[in-house]
PDB file of C-alpha atoms in Angstrom:
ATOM      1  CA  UNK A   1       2.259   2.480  13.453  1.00  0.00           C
ATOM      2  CA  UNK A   2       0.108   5.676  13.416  1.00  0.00           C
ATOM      3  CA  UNK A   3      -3.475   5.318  11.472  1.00  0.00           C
ATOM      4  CA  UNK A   4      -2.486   6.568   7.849  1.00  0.00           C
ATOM      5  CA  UNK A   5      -5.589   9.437   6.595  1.00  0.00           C
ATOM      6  CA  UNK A   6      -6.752   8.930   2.793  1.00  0.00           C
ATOM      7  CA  UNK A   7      -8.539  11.950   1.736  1.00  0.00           C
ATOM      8  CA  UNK A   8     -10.201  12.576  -1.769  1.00  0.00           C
ATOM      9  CA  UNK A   9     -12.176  15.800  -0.883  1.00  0.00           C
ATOM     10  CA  UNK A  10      -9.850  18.743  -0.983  1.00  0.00           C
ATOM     11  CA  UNK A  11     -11.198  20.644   1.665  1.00  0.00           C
ATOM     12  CA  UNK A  12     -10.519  17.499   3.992  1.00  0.00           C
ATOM     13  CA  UNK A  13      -6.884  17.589   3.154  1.00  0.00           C
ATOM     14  CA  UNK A  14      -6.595  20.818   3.672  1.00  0.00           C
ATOM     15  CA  UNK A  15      -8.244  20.620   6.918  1.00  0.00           C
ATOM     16  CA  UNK A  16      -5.961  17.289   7.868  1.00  0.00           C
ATOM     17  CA  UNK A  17      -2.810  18.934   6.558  1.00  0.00           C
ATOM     18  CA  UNK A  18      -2.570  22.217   8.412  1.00  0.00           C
ATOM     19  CA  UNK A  19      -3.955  20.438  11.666  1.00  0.00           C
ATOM     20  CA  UNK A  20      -0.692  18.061  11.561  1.00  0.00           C
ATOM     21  CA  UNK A  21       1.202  21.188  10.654  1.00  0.00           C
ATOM     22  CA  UNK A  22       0.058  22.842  13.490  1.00  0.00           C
ATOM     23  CA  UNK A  23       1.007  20.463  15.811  1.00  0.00           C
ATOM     24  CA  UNK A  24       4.326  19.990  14.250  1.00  0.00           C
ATOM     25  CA  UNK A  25       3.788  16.730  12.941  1.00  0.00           C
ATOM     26  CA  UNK A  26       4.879  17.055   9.376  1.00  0.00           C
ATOM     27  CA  UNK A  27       8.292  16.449  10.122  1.00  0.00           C
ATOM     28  CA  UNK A  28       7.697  13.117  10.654  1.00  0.00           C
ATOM     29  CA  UNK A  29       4.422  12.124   8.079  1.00  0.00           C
ATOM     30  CA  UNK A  30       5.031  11.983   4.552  1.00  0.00           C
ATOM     31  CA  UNK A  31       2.354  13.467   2.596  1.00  0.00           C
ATOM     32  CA  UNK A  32       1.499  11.484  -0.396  1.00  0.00           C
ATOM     33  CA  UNK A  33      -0.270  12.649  -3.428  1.00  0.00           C
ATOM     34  CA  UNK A  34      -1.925   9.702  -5.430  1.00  0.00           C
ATOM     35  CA  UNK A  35      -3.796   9.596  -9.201  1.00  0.00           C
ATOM     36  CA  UNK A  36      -4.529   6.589 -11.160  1.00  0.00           C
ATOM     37  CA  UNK A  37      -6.445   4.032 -12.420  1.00  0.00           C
ATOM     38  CA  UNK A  38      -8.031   0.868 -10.881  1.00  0.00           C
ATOM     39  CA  UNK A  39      -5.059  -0.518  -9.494  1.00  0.00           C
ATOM     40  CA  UNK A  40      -5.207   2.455  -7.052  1.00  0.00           C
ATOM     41  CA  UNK A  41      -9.164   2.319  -7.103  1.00  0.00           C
ATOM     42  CA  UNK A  42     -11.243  -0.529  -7.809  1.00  0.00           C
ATOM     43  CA  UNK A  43     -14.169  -0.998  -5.750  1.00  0.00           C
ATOM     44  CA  UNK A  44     -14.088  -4.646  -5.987  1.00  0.00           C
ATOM     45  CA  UNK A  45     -12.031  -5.102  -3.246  1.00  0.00           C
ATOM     46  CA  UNK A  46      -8.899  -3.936  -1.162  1.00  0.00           C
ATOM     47  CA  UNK A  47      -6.540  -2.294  -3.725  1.00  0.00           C
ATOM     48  CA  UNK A  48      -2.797  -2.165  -4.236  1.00  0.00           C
ATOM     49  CA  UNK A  49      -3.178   1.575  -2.612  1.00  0.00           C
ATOM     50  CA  UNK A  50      -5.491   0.884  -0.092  1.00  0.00           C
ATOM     51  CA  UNK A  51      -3.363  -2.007   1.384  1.00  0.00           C
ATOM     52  CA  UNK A  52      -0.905   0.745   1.501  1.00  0.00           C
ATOM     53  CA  UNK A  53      -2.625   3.371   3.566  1.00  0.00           C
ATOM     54  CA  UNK A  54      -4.418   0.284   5.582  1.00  0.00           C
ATOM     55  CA  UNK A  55      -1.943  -2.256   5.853  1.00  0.00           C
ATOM     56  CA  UNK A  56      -3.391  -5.242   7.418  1.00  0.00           C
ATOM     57  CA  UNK A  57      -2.671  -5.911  11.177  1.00  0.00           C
ATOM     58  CA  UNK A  58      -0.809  -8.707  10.715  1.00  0.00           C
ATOM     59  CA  UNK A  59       2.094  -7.271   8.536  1.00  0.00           C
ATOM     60  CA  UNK A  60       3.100  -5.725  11.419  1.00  0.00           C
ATOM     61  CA  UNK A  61       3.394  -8.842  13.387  1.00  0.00           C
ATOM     62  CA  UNK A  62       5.115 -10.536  10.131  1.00  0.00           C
ATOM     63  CA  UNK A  63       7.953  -7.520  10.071  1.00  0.00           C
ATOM     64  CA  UNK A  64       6.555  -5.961   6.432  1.00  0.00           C
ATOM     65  CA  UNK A  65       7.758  -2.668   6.559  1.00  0.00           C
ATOM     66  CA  UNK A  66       5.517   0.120   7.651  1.00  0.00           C
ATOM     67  CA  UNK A  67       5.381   3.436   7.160  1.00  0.00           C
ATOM     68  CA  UNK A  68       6.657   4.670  10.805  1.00  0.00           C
ATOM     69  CA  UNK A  69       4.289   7.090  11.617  1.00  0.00           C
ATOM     70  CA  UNK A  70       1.446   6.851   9.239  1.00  0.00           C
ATOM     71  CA  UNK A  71       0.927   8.921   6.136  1.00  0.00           C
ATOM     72  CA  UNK A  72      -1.207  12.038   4.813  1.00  0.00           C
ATOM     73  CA  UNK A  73      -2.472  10.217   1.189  1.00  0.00           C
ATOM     74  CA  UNK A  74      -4.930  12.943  -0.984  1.00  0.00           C
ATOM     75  CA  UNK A  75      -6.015  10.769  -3.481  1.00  0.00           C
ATOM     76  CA  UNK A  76      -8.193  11.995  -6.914  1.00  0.00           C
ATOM     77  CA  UNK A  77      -7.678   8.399  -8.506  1.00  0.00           C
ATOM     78  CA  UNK A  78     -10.444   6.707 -10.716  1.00  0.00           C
ATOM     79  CA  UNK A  79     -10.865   3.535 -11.765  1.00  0.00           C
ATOM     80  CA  UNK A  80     -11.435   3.497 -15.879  1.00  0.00           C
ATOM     81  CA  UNK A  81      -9.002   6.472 -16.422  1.00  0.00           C
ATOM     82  CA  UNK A  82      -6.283   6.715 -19.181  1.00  0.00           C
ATOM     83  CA  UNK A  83      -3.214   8.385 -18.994  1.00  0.00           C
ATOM     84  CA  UNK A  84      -3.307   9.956 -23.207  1.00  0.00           C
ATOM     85  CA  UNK A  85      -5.920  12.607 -23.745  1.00  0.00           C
ATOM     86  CA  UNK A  86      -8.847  10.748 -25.386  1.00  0.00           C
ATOM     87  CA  UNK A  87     -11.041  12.806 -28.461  1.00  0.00           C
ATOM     88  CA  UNK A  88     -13.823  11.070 -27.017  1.00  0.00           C
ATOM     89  CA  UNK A  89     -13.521  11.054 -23.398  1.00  0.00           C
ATOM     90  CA  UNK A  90     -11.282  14.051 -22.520  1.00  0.00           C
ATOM     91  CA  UNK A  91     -12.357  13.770 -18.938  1.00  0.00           C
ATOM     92  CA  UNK A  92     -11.408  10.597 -18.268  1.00  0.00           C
ATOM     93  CA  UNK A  93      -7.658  10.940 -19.404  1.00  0.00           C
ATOM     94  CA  UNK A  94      -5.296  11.915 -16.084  1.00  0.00           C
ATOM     95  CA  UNK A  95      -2.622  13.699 -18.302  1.00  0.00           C
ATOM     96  CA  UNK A  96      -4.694  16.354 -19.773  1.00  0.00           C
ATOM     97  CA  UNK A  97      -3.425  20.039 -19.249  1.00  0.00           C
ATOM     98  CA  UNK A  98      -6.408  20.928 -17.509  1.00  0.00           C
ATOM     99  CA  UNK A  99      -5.988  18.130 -14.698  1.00  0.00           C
ATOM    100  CA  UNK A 100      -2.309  18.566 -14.518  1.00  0.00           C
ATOM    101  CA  UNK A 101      -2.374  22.227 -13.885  1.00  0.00           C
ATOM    102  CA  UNK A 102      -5.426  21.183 -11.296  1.00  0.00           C
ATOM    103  CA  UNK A 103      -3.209  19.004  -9.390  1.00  0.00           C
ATOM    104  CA  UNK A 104       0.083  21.400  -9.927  1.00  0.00           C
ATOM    105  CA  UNK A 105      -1.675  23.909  -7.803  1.00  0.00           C
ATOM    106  CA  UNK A 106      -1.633  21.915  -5.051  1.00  0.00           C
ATOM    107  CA  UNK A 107       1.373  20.004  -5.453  1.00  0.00           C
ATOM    108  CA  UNK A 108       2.965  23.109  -5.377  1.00  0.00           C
ATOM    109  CA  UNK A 109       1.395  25.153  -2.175  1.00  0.00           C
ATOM    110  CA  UNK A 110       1.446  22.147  -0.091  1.00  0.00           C
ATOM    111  CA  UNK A 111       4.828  20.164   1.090  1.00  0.00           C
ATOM    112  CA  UNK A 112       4.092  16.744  -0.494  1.00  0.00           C
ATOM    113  CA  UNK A 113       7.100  14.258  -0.078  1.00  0.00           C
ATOM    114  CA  UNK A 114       6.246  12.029  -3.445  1.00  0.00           C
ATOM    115  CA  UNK A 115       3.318  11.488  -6.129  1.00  0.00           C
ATOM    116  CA  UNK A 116       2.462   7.836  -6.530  1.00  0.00           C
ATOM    117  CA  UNK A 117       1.327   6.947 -10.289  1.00  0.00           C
ATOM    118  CA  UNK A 118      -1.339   4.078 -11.761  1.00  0.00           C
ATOM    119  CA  UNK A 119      -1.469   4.627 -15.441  1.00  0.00           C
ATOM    120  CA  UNK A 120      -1.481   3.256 -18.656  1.00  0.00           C
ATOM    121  CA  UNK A 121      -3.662  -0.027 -18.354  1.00  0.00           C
ATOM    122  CA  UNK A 122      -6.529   1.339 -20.033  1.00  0.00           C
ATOM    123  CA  UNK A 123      -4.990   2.785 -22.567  1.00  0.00           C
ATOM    124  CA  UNK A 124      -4.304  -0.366 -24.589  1.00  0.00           C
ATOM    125  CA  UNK A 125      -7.863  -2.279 -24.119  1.00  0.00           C
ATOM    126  CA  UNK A 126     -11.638  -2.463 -24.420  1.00  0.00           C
ATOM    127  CA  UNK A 127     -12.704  -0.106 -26.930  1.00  0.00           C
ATOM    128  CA  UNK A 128      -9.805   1.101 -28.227  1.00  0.00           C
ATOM    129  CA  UNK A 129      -8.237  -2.113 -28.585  1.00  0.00           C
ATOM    130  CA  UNK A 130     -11.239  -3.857 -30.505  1.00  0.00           C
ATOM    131  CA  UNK A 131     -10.914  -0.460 -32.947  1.00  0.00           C
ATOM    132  CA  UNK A 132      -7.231  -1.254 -33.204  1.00  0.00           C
ATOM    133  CA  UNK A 133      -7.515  -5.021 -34.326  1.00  0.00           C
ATOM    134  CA  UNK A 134     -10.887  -4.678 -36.416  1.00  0.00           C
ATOM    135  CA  UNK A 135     -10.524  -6.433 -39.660  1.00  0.00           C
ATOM    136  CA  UNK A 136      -7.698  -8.585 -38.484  1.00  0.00           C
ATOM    137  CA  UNK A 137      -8.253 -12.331 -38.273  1.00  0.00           C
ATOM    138  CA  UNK A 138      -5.553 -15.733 -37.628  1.00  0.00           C
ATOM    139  CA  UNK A 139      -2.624 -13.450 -35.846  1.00  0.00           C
ATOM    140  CA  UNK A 140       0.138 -15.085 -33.644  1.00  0.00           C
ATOM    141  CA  UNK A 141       0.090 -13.228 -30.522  1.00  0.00           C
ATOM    142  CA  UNK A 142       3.011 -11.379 -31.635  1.00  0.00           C
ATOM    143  CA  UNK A 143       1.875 -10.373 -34.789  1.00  0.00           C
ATOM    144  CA  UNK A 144      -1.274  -8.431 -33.320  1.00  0.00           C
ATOM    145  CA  UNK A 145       1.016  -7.318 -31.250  1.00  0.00           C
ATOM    146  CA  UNK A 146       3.220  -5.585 -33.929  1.00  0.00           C
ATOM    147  CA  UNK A 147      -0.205  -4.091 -34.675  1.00  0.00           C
ATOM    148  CA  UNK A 148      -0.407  -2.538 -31.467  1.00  0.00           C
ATOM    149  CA  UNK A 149       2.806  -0.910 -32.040  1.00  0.00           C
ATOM    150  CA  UNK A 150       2.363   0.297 -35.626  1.00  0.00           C
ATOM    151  CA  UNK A 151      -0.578   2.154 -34.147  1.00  0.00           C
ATOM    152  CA  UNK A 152       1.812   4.436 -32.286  1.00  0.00           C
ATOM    153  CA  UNK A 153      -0.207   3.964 -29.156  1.00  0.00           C
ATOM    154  CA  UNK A 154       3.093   3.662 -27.108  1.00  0.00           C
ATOM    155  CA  UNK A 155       4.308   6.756 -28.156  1.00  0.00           C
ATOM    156  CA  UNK A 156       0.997   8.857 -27.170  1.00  0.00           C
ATOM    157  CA  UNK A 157       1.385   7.056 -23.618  1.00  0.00           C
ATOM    158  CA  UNK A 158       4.780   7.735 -23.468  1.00  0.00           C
ATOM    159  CA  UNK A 159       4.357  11.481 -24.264  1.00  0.00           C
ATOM    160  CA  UNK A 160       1.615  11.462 -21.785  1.00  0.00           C
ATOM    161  CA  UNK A 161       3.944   9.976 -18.929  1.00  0.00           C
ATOM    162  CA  UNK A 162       6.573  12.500 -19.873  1.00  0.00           C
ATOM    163  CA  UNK A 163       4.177  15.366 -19.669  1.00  0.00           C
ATOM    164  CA  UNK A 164       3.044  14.947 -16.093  1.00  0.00           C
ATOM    165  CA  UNK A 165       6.435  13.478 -14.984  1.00  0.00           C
ATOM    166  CA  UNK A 166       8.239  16.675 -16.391  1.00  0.00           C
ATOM    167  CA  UNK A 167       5.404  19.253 -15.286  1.00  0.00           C
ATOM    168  CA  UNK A 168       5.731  17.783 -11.361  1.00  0.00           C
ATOM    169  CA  UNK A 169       9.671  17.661 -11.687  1.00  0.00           C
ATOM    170  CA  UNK A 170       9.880  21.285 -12.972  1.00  0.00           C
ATOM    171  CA  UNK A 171       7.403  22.339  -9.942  1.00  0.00           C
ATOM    172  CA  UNK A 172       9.388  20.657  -7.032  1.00  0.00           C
ATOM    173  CA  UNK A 173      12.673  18.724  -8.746  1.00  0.00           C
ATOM    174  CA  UNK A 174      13.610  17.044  -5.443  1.00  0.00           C
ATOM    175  CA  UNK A 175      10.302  14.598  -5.003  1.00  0.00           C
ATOM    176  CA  UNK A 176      10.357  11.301  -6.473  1.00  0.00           C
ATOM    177  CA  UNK A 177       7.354  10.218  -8.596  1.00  0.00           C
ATOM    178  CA  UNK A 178       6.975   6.539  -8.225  1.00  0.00           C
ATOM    179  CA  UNK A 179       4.737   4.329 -10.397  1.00  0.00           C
ATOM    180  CA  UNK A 180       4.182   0.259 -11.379  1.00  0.00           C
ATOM    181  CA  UNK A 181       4.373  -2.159 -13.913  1.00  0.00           C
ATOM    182  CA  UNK A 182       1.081  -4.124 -14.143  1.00  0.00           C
ATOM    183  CA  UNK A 183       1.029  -7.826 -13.662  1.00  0.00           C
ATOM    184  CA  UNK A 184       0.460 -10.548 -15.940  1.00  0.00           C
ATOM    185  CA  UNK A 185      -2.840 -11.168 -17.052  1.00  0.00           C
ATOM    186  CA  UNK A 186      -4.080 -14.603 -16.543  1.00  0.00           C
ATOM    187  CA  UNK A 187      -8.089 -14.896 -16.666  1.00  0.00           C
ATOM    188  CA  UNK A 188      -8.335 -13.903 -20.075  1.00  0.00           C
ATOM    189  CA  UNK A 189     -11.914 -13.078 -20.398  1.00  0.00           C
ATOM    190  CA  UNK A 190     -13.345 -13.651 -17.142  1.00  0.00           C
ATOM    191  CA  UNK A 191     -15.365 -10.668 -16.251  1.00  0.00           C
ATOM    192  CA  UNK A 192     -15.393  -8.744 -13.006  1.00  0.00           C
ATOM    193  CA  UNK A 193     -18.289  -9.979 -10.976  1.00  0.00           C
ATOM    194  CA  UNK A 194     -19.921  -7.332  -8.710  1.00  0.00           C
ATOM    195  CA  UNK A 195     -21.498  -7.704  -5.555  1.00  0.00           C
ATOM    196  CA  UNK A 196     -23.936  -5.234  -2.725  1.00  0.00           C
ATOM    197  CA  UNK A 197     -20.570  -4.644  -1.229  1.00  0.00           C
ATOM    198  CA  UNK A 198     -19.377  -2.182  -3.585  1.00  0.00           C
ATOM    199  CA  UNK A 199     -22.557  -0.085  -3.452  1.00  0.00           C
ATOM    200  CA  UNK A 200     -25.534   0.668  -6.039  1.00  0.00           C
ATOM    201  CA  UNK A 201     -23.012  -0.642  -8.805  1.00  0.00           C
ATOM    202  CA  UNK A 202     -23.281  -3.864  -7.597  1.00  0.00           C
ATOM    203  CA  UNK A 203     -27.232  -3.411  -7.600  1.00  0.00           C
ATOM    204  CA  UNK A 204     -27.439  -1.871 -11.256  1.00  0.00           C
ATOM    205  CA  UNK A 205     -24.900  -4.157 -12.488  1.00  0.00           C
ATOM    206  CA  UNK A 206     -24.221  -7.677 -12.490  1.00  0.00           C
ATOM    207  CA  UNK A 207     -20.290  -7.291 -14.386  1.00  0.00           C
ATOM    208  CA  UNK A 208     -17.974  -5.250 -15.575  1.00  0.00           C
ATOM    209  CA  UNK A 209     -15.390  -6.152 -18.553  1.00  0.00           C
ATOM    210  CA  UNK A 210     -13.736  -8.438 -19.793  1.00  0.00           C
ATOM    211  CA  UNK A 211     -11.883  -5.790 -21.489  1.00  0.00           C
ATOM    212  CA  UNK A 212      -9.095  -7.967 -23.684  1.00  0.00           C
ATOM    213  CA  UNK A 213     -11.000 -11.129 -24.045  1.00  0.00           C
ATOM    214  CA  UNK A 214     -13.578  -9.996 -26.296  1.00  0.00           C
ATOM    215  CA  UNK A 215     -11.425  -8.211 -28.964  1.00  0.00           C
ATOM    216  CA  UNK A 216      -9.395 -10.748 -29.343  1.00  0.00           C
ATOM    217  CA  UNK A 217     -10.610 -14.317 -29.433  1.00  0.00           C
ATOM    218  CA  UNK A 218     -11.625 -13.495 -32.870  1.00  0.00           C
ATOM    219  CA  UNK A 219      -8.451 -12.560 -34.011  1.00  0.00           C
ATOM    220  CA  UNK A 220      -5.553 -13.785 -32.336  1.00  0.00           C
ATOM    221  CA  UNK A 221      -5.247 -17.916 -33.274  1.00  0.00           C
ATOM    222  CA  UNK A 222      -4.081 -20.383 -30.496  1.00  0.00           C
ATOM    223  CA  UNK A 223      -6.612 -20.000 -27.782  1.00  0.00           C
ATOM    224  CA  UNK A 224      -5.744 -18.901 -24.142  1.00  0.00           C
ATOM    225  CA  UNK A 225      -2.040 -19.584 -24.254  1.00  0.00           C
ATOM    226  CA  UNK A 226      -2.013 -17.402 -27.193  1.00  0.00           C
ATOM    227  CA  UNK A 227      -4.057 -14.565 -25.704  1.00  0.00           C
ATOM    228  CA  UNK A 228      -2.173 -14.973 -22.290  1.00  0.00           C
ATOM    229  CA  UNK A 229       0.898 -14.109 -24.468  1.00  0.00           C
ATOM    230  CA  UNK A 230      -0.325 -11.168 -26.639  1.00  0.00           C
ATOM    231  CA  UNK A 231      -1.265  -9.654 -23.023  1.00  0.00           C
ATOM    232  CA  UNK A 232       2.001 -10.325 -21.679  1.00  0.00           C
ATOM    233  CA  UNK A 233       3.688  -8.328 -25.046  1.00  0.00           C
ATOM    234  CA  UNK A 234       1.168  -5.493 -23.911  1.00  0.00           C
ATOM    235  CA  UNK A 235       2.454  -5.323 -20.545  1.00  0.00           C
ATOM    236  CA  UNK A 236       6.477  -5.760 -21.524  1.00  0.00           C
ATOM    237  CA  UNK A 237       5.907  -3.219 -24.165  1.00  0.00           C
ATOM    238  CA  UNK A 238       4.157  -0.993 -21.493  1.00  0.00           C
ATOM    239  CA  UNK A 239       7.673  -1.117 -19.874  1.00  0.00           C
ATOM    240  CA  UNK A 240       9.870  -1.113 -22.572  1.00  0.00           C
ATOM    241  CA  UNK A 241       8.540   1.978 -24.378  1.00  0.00           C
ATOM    242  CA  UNK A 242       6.753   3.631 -22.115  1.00  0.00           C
ATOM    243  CA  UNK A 243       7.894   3.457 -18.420  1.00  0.00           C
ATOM    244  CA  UNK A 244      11.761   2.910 -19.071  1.00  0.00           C
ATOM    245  CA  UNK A 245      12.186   5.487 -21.611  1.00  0.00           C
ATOM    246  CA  UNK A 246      11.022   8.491 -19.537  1.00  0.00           C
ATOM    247  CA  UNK A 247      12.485   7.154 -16.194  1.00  0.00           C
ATOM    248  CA  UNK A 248      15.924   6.970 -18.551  1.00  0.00           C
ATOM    249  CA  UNK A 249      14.896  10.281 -19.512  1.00  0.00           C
ATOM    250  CA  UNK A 250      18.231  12.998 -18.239  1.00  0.00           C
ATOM    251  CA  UNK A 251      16.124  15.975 -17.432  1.00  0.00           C
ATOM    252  CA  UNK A 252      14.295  14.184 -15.030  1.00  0.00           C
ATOM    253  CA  UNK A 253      17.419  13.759 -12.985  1.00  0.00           C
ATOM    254  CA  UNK A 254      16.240  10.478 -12.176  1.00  0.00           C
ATOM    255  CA  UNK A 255      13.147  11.767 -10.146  1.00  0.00           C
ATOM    256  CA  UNK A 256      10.586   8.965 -11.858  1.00  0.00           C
ATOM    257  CA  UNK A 257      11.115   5.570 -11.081  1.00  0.00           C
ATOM    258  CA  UNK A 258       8.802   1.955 -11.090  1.00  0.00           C
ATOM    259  CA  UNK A 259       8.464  -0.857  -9.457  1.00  0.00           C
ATOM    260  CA  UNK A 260       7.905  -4.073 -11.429  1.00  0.00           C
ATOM    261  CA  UNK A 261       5.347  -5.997 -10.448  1.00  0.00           C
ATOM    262  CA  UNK A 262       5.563  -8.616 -13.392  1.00  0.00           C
ATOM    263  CA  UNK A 263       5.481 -12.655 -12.587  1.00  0.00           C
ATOM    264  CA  UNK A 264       4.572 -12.084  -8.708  1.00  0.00           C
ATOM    265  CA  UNK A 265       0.872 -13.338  -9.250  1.00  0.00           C
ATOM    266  CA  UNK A 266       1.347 -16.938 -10.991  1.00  0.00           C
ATOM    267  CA  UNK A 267      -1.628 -18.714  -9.598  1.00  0.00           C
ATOM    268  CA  UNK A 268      -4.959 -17.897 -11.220  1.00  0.00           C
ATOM    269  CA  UNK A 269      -6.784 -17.978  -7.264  1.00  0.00           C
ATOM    270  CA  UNK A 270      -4.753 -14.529  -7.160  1.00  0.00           C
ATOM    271  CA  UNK A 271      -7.137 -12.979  -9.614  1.00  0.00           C
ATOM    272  CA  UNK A 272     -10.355 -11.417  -9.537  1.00  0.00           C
ATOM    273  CA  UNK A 273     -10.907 -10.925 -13.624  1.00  0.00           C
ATOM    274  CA  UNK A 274      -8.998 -10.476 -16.773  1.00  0.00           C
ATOM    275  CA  UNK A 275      -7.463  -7.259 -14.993  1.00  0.00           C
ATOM    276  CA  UNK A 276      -7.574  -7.221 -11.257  1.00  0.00           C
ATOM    277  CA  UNK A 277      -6.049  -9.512  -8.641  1.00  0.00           C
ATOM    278  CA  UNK A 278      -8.252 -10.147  -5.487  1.00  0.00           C
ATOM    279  CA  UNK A 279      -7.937  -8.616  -2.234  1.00  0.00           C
ATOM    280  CA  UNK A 280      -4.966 -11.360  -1.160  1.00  0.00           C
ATOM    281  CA  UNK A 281      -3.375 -10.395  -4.534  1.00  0.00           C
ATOM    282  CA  UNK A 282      -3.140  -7.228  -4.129  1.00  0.00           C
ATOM    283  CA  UNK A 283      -2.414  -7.293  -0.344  1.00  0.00           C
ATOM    284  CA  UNK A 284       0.622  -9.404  -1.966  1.00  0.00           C
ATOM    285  CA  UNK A 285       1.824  -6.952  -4.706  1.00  0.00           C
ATOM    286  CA  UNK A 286       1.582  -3.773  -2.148  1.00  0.00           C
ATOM    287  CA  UNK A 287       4.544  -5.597   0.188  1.00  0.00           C
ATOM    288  CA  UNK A 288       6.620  -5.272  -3.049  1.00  0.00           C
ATOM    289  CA  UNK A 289       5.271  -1.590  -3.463  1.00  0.00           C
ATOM    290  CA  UNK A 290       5.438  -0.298  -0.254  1.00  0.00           C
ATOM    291  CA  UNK A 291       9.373  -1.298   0.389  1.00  0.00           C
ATOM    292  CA  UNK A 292      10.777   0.728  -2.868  1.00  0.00           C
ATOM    293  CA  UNK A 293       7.932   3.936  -1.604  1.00  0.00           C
ATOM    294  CA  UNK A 294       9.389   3.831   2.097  1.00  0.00           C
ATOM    295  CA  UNK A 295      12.938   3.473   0.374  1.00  0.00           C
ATOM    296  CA  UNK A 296      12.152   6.956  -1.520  1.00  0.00           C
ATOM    297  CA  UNK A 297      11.094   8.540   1.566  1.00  0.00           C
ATOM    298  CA  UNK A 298      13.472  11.079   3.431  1.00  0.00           C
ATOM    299  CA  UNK A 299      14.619   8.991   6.312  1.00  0.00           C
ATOM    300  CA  UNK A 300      12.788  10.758   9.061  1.00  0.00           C
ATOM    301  CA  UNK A 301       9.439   9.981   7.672  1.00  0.00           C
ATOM    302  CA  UNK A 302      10.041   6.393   6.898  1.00  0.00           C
TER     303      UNK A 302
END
């Protein structure tokens, strides 16, 4: 397999892109644009896309499918963002109008073959999940769920999703936009523990999160079990009212699709904190990714 490229500075991928056009290459490497959240960007270890532009050198050996010839990935994800504009934090929301028109412009002069979507996660914890469950007290999981869903948090995701879904069909109708379920939470509370390796946030700071944990031990009634659940509603809610209704969604012409990536990480060595598998985790979930991507790709660049 050719070495894949990951580029975040534009003028890089511009440089990278015309190069392989020049030499006729293009034909053959899909070109990949990426935005997200964590999932696509966390520091704290190999993530689900990195084990997709790097696959390790053994998947080869173990007949995972590869991309054939490598791939051309420009990637503007953050870890932290939101996919609904956020009052207080407009900049950190990926479906704004200002970022969508940003990454419009290049989706549209340059021949992508399919946008690859992490969104949604942080949209339904930390801060604005302790704001949605303050003053509540002895809920069943499902009841502070139903709280969640009264809010009509689901909805402003869901609008989101459909923005930038229907602004990238309308500029190029004929590339699929592919995007994932999260997993199933199981460290409820456990904090992300940071190290040198990740750079001077792993010298400033000891931890990030938990993000769920907190906001809810205080609220919801049955311990772990209990919280384990109310996550799990979270994530099948994610799906259910977010995900399926805009991938049912007729003017898309079936352009935006998902891969579910709920149940595959049972055992609680498989992750890192409350919201990240490990590196092995990950490495795990990006086999199921990578097969439905390479499925969406046009069959010379597969």
């Amino acid at each position: 397999m050719s070495q894949s490229s990951a580029l975040s500075q534009r003028g890089q991928f511009r440089q990278m892109y015309m190069g392989l056009k020049a030499q006729h290459r293009l034909d053959r490497i899909p070109v990949i644009l990426c935005e997200g959240d964590s999932w696509f960007a966390t520091p704290l270890a190999m993530n689900l896309l990195d084990w997709i532009v790097s696959p390790a050198p053994a998947d080869a050996e173990n007949g995972v499918p590869l991309l054939g010839q490598g791939g051309l990935f420009f990637r503007v994800e953050r870890s932290g963002d939101q996919a609904a504009p956020q009052t207080a934090h407009p900049g950190r929301s990926m479906f704004t109008e200002d970022n969508v028109s940003d990454l419009l412009g290049w989706f549209r002069h340059y021949e992508f073959d399919m946008v690859l979507l992490s969104a949604g996660g942080n949209d339904f914890v930390d801060t604005w999940l302790h704001a949605a469950l303050a003053g509540k007290s002895n809920l069943s999981a499902k009841a502070a769920y139903d709280v969640v869903v009264q809010t009509g948090r689901f909805e402003e995701v869901r609008k989101a999703y459909a923005y930038f879904v229907g602004a990238f069909h309308a500029a190029r109708p004929n590339i699929p936009i592919l995007a994932h379920t999260y997993d199933y939470p199981i460290k409820i509370g456990v904090e992300a523990r940071l190290g040198l390796d990740i750079g001077a946030a792993g010298v400033l700071k000891k931890s990030i999160g938990p993000w769920i944990g907190p906001n809810v031990a205080n609220v919801i009634v049955g311990g772990l079990p209990a919280w384990q659940q109310f996550a799990r509603l979270l994530i099948d809610g994610f799906v259910e009212r977010v995900l399926e209704p805009v991938k049912q969604d007729a003017a898309l012409g079936g352009a935006f699709d998902y891969v579910d990536l709920r149940g595959s990480l049972t055992d609680p060595a498989s992750w890192h904190d409350e919201m990240h598998p490990t590196e092995a985790g990950f490495h795990r979930l990006a086999g199921i990714f990578r097969a439905r991507l390479i499925a969406k790709l046009p069959p010379a660049k597969r």
